[in-house]
Tab-separated table of C-alpha atoms and ligand atoms in Angstrom:
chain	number	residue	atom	x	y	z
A	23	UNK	CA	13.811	98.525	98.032
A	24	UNK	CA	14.523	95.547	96.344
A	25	UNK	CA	17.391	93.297	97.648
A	26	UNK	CA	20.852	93.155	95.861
A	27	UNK	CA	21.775	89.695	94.735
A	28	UNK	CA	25.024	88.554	94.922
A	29	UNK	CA	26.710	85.257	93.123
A	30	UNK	CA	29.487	82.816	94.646
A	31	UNK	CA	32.241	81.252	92.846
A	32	UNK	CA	33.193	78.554	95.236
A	33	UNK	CA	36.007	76.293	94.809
A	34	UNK	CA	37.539	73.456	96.477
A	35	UNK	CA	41.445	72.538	96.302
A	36	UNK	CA	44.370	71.373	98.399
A	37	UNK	CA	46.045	74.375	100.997
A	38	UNK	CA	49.188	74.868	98.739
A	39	UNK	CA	46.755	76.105	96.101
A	40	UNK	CA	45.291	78.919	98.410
A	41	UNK	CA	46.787	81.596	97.544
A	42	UNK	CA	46.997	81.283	93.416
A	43	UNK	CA	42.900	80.646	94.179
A	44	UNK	CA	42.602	84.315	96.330
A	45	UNK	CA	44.613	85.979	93.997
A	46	UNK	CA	42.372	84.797	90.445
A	47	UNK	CA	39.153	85.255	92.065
A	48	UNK	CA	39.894	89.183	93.043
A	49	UNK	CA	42.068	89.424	89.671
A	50	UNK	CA	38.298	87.687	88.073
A	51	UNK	CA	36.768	90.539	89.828
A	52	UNK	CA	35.542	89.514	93.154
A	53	UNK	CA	34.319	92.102	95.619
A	54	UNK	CA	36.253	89.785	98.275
A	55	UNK	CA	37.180	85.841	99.425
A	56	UNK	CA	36.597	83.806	102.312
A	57	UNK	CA	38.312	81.011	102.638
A	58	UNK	CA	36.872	77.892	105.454
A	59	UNK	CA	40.563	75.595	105.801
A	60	UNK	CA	38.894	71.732	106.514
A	61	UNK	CA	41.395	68.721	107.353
A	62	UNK	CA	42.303	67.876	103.442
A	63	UNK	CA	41.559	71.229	101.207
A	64	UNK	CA	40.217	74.440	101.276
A	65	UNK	CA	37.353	75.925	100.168
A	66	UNK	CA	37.635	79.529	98.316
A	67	UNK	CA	34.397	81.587	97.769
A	68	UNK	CA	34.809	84.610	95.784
A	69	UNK	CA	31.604	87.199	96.051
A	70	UNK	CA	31.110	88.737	92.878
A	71	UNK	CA	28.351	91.508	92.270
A	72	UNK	CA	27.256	90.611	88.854
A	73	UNK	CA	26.160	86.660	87.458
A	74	UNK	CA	29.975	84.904	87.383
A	75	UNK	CA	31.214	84.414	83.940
A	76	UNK	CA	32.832	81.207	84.134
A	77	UNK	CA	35.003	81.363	81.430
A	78	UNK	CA	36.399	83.963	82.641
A	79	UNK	CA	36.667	83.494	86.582
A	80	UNK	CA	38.671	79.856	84.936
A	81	UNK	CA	41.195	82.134	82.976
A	82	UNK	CA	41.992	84.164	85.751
A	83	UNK	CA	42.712	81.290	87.579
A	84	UNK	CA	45.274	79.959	84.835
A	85	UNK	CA	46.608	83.147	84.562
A	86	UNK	CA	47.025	82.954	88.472
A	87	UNK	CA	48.713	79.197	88.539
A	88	UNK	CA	51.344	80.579	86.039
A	89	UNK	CA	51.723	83.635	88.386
A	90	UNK	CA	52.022	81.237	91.052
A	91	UNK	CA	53.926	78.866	89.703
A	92	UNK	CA	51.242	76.124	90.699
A	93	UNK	CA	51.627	72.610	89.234
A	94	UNK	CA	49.984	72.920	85.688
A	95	UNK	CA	48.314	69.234	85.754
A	96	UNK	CA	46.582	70.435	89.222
A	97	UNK	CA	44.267	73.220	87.861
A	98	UNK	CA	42.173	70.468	86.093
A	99	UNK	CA	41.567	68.891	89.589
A	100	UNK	CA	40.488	72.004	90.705
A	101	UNK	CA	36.686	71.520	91.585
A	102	UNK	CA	34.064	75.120	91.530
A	103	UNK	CA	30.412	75.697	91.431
A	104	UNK	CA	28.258	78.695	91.235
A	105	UNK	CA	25.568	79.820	93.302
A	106	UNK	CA	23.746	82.870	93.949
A	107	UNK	CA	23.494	83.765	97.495
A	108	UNK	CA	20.945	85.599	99.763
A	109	UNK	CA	23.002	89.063	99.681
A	110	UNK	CA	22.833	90.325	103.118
A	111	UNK	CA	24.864	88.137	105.386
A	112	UNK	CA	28.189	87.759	104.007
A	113	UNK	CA	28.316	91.640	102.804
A	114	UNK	CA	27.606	92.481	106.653
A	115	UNK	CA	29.915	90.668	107.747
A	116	UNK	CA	32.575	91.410	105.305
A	117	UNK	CA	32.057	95.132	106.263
A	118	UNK	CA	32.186	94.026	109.881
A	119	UNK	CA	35.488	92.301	109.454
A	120	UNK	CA	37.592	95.131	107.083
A	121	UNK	CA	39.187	96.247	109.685
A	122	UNK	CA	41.343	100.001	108.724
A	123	UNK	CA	44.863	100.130	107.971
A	124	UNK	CA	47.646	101.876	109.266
A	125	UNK	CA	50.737	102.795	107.430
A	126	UNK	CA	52.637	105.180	108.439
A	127	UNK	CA	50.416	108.538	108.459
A	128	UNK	CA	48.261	106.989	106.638
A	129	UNK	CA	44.843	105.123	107.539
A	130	UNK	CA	43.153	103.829	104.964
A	131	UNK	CA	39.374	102.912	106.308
A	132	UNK	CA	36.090	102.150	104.954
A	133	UNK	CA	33.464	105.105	105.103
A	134	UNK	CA	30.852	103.144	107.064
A	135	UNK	CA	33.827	103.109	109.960
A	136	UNK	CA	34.329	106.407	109.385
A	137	UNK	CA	31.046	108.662	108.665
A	138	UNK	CA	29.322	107.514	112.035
A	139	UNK	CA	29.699	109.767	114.559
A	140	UNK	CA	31.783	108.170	117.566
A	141	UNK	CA	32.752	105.466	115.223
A	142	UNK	CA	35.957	104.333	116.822
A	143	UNK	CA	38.736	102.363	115.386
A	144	UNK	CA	40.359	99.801	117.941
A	145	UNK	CA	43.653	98.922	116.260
A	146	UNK	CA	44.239	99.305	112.867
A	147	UNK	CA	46.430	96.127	110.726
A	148	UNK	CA	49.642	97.858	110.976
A	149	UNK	CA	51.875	97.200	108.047
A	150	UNK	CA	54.755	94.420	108.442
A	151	UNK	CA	57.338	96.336	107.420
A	152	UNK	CA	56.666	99.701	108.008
A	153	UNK	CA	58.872	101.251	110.775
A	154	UNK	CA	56.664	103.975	112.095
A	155	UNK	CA	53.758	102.534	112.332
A	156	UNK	CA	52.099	102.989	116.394
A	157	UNK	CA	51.026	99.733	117.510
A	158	UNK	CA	48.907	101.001	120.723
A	159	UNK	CA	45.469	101.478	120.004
A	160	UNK	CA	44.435	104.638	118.303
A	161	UNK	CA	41.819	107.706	119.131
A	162	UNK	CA	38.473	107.933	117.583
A	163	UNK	CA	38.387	108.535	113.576
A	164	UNK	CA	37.417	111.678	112.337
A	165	UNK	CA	33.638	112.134	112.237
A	166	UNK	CA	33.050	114.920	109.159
A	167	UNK	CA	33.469	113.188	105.794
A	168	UNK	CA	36.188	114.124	104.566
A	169	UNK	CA	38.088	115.268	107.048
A	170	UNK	CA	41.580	113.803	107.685
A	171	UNK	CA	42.399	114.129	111.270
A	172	UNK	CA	43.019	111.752	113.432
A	173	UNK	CA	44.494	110.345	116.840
A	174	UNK	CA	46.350	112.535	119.359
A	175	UNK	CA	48.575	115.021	118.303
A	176	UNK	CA	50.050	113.390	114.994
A	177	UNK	CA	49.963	114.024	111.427
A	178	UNK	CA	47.346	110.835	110.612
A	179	UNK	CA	45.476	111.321	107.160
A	180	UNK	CA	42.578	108.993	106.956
A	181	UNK	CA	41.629	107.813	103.361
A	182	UNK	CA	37.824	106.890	103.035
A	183	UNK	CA	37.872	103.977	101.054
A	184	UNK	CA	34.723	102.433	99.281
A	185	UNK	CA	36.213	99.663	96.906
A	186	UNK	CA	33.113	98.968	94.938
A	187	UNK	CA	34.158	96.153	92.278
A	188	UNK	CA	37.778	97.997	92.231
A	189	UNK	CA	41.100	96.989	93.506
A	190	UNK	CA	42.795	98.665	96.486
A	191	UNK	CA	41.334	98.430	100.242
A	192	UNK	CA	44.980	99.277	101.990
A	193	UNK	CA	44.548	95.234	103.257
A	194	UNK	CA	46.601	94.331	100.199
A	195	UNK	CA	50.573	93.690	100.749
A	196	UNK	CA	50.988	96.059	97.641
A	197	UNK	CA	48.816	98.758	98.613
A	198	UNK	CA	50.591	98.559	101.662
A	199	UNK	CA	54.031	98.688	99.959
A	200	UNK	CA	53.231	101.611	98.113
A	201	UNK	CA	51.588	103.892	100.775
A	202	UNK	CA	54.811	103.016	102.896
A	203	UNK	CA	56.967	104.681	100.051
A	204	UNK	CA	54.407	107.526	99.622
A	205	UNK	CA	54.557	108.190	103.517
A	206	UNK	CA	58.576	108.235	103.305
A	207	UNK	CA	59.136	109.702	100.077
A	208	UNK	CA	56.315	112.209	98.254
A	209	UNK	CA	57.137	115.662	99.090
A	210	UNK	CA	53.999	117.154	97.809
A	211	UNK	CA	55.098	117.708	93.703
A	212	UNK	CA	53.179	116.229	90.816
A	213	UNK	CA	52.557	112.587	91.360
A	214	UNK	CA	50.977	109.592	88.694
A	215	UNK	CA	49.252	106.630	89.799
A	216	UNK	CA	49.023	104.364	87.241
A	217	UNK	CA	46.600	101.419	88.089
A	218	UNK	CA	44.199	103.853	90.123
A	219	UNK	CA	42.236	100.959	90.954
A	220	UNK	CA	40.159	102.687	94.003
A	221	UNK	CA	41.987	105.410	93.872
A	222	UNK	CA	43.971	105.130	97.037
A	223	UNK	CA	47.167	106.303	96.361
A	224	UNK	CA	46.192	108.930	94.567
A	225	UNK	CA	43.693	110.339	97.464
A	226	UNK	CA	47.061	109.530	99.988
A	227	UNK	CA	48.950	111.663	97.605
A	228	UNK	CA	46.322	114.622	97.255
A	229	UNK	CA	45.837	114.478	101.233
A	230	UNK	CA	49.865	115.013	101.475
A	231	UNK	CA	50.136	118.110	99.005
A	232	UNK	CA	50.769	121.030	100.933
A	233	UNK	CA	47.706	123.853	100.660
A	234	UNK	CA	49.514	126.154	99.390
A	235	UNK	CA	50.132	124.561	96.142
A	236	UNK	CA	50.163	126.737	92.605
A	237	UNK	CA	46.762	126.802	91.205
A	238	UNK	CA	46.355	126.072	87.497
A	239	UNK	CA	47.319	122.751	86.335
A	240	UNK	CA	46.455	119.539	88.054
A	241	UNK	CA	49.588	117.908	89.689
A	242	UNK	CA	47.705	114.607	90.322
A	243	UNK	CA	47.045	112.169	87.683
A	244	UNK	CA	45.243	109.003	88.518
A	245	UNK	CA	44.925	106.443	85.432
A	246	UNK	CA	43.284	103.122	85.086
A	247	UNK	CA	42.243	100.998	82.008
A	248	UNK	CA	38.755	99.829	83.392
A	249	UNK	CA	36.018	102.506	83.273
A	250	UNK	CA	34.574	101.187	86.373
A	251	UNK	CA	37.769	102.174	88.562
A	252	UNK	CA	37.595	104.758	87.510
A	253	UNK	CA	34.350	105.619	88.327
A	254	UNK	CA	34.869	104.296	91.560
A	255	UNK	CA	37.990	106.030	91.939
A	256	UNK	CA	36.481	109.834	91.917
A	257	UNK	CA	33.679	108.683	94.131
A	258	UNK	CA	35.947	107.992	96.715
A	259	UNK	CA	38.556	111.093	95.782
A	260	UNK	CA	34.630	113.089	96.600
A	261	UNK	CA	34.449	111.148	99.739
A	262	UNK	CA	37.564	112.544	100.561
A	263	UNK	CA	36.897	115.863	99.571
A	264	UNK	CA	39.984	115.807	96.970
A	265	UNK	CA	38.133	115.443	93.821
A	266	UNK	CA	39.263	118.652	92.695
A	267	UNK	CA	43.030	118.057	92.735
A	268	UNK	CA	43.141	114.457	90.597
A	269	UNK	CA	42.984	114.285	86.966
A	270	UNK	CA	41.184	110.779	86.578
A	271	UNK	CA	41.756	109.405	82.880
A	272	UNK	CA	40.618	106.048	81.821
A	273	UNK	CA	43.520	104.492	80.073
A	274	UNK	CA	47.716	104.057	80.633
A	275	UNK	CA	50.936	106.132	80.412
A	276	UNK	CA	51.809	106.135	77.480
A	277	UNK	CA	54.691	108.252	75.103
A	278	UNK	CA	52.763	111.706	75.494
A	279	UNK	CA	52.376	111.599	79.684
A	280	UNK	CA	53.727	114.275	80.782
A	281	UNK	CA	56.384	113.492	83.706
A	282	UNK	CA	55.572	113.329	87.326
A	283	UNK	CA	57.943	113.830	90.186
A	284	UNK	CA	56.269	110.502	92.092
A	285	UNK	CA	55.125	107.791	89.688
A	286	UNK	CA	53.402	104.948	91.211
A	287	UNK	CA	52.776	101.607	89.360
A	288	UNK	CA	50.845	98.998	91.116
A	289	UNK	CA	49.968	96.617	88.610
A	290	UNK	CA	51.564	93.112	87.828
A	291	UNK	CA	54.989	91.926	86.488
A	292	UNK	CA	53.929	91.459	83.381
A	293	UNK	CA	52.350	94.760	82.362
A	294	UNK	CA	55.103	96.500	84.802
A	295	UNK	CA	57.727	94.892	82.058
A	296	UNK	CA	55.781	96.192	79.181
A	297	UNK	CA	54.864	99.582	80.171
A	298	UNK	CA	58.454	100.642	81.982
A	299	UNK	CA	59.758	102.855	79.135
A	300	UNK	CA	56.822	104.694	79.041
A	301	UNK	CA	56.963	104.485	83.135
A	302	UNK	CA	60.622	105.488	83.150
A	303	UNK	CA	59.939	108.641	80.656
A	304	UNK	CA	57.050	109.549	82.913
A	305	UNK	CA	58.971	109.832	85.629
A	306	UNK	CA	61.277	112.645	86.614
A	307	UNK	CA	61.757	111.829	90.259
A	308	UNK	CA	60.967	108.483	92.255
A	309	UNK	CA	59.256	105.357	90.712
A	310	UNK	CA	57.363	102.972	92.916
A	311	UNK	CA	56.619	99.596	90.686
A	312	UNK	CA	54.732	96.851	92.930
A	313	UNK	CA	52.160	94.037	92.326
A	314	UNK	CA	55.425	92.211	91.578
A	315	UNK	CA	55.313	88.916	93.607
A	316	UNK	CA	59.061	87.574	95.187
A	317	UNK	CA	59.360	85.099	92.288
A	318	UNK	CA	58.943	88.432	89.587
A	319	UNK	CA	61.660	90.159	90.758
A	320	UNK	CA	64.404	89.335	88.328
A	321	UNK	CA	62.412	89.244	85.236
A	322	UNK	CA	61.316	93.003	86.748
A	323	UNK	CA	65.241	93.597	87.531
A	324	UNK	CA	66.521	92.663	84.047
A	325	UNK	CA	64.203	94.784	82.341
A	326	UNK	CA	65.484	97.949	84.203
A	327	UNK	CA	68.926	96.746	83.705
A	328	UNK	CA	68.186	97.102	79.986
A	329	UNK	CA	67.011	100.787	80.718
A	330	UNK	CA	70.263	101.568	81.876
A	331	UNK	CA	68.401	101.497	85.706
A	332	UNK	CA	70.342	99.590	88.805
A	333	UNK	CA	70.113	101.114	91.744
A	334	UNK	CA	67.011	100.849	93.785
A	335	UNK	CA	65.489	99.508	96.918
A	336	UNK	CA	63.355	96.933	97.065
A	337	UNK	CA	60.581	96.488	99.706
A	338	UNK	CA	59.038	93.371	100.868
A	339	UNK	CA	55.648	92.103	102.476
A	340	UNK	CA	55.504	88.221	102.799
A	341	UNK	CA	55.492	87.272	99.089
A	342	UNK	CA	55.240	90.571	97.583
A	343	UNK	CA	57.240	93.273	96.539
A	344	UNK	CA	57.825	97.253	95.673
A	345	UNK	CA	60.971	98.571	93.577
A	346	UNK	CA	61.585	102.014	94.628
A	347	UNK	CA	64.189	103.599	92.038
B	6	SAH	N1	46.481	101.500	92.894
B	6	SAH	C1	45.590	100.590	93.617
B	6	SAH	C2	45.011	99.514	92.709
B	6	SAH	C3	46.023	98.541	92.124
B	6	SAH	S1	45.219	97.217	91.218
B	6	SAH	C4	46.332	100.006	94.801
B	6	SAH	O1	47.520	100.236	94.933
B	6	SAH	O2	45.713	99.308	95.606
B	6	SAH	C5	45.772	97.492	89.585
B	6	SAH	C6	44.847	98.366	88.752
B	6	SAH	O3	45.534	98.573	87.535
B	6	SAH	C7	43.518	97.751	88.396
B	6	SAH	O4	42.475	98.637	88.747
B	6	SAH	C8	43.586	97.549	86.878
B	6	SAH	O5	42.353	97.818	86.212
B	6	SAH	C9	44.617	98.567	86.466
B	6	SAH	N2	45.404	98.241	85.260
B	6	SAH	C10	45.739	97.038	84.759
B	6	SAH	N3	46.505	97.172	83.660
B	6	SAH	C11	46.677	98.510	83.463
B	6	SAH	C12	47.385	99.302	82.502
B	6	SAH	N4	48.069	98.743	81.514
B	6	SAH	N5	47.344	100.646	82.632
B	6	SAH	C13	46.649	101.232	83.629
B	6	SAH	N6	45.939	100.546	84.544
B	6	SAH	C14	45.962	99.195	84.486
């Protein structure tokens, strides 16, 4: 079998640039980052699974400053090079180090943790703000593929979750976010996830419907611009034996989507502020809208204001937040 190669964006900055760095890299497509901290700067190495296309790694990384609110001058000290890299290592121990997720009933865990027999997970990352998340350590995962029962005598659903190139491992703060509202407030009726990415919180939704649900029409609708997430997206809803119950689409809400009684939106500010009529008329229940960083918020806030919509909570994990109206 011949060996996978895999290329290396790697860039060196100053600490306070970290973050906007992380976040353009995965936004650029990265499978993942690692990050080595030395006395003066950083530096960021995304892994990418295809040749890096520098132009536009370098416009997700403007697009990130601006996100970030970085100094504009700095980006042009930013220093990167490209390298292809023998594939094994870092994917080994990339896999070694994704450690599962807990948030609330859900834990959100990478098949290869999963599919082994006797594979045990010590201690998931519990969510920050979650309230009833366990913190002791946890019984053995589910062996069977696709089966969703875990640890002693609880309701735990375990999503298998192979990212692939797409977005949405459960490690992210907004991931997070929006499985925490899914664990306190989906009640099992039809549900959107816009932004499938992986298709994580569309699999979390499918795994809470209750079995008795009204055959016919499919209650789950998972949509995502990129063809690849998609693909991605009912690979892992097969993985977790719920292919059957999510309506993948490539493409967006738009006008004609029908309405859902749980709408999720994890995507970014920006396309949050430009899609939310067609989000609000999608919705005939609870809206979830995250990928919105701390600094977002108001521009997010005004624009519901102008749709007539002011009351709702909003969730926080360090910099990040989820509206739930
Ligand atoms: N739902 C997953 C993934 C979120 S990442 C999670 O919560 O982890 C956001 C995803 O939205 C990406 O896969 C991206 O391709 C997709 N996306 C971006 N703009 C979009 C749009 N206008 N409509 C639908 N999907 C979009």
């Amino acid at each position: 079998m011949s060996q996978k190669q895999w290329f290396a964006f790697d860039v060196s900055t100053k600490p306070e640039n970290r973050e906007a760095i992380e976040y353009g890299l995965m936004e650029a497509g990265a499978l993942g980052t690692e990050t080595v901290d030395s006395e003066s700067d950083v530096r960021i190495t995304g892994y990418f699974a295809s040749p890096v296309d520098e132009k536009k790694v370098h416009s997700a990384l403007v697009d990130a400053w601006r996100i970030y609110n970085q100094v504009p001058s700095e980006i042009d000290r930013v220093n990167f090079k490209v390298r292809a890299v023998a594939d094994r290592d870092w994917l080994a121990d990339w896999k070694k180090s994704w450690q599962p997720v807990q948030v609330g009933r859900f834990i959100v865990a990478p098949p290869w943790l999963v599919s082994v027999p006797g594979a045990v997970v010590s201690e998931p990352r519990a969510v920050a703000t979650g309230s009833s998340v366990s913190s002791g350590p946890l019984d053995p995962i589910a062996t069977a593929p696709g089966s969703d029962t875990v640890a002693r005598g609880t309701d735990t659903i375990v999503i298998q979750i192979n990212p692939g190139m797409a977005f949405g491992t459960g490690t992210h703060e907004t991931t997070r976010l929006c499985l925490k509202a899914i664990d306190e407030y989906y009640e099992g009726g039809s549900f959107l996830d816009v932004g499938t990415g992986t298709g994580v919180l569309a699999i979390a939704a499918a795994k809470c419907q209750k079995p008795d649900r009204e055959g016919g029409q499919l209650a789950i609708g998972a949509y995502d611009v990129d063809a690849d997430a998609i693909e991605i997206a009912k690979q892992n809803a097969e993985l977790n034996g719920v292919c059957d119950a999510i309506d993948f689409q490539v493409g967006s809400v738009n006008e004609t989507t029908a309405s859902a009684d749980f709408v999720c939106a994890n995507l970014t500010a920006i396309v949050i502020v430009e899609l939310l009529p067609m989000l609000v008329g999608a919705t005939c229940g609870r809206m979830v809208l995250s990928g919105i960083l701390d600094s977002q918020e108001e521009m997010v806030r005004s624009r519901l204001a102008e749709l007539g919509i002011t009351e709702f909570e909003v969730d926080r994990d360090g910099e990040w937040i989820a509206m739930v109206i």
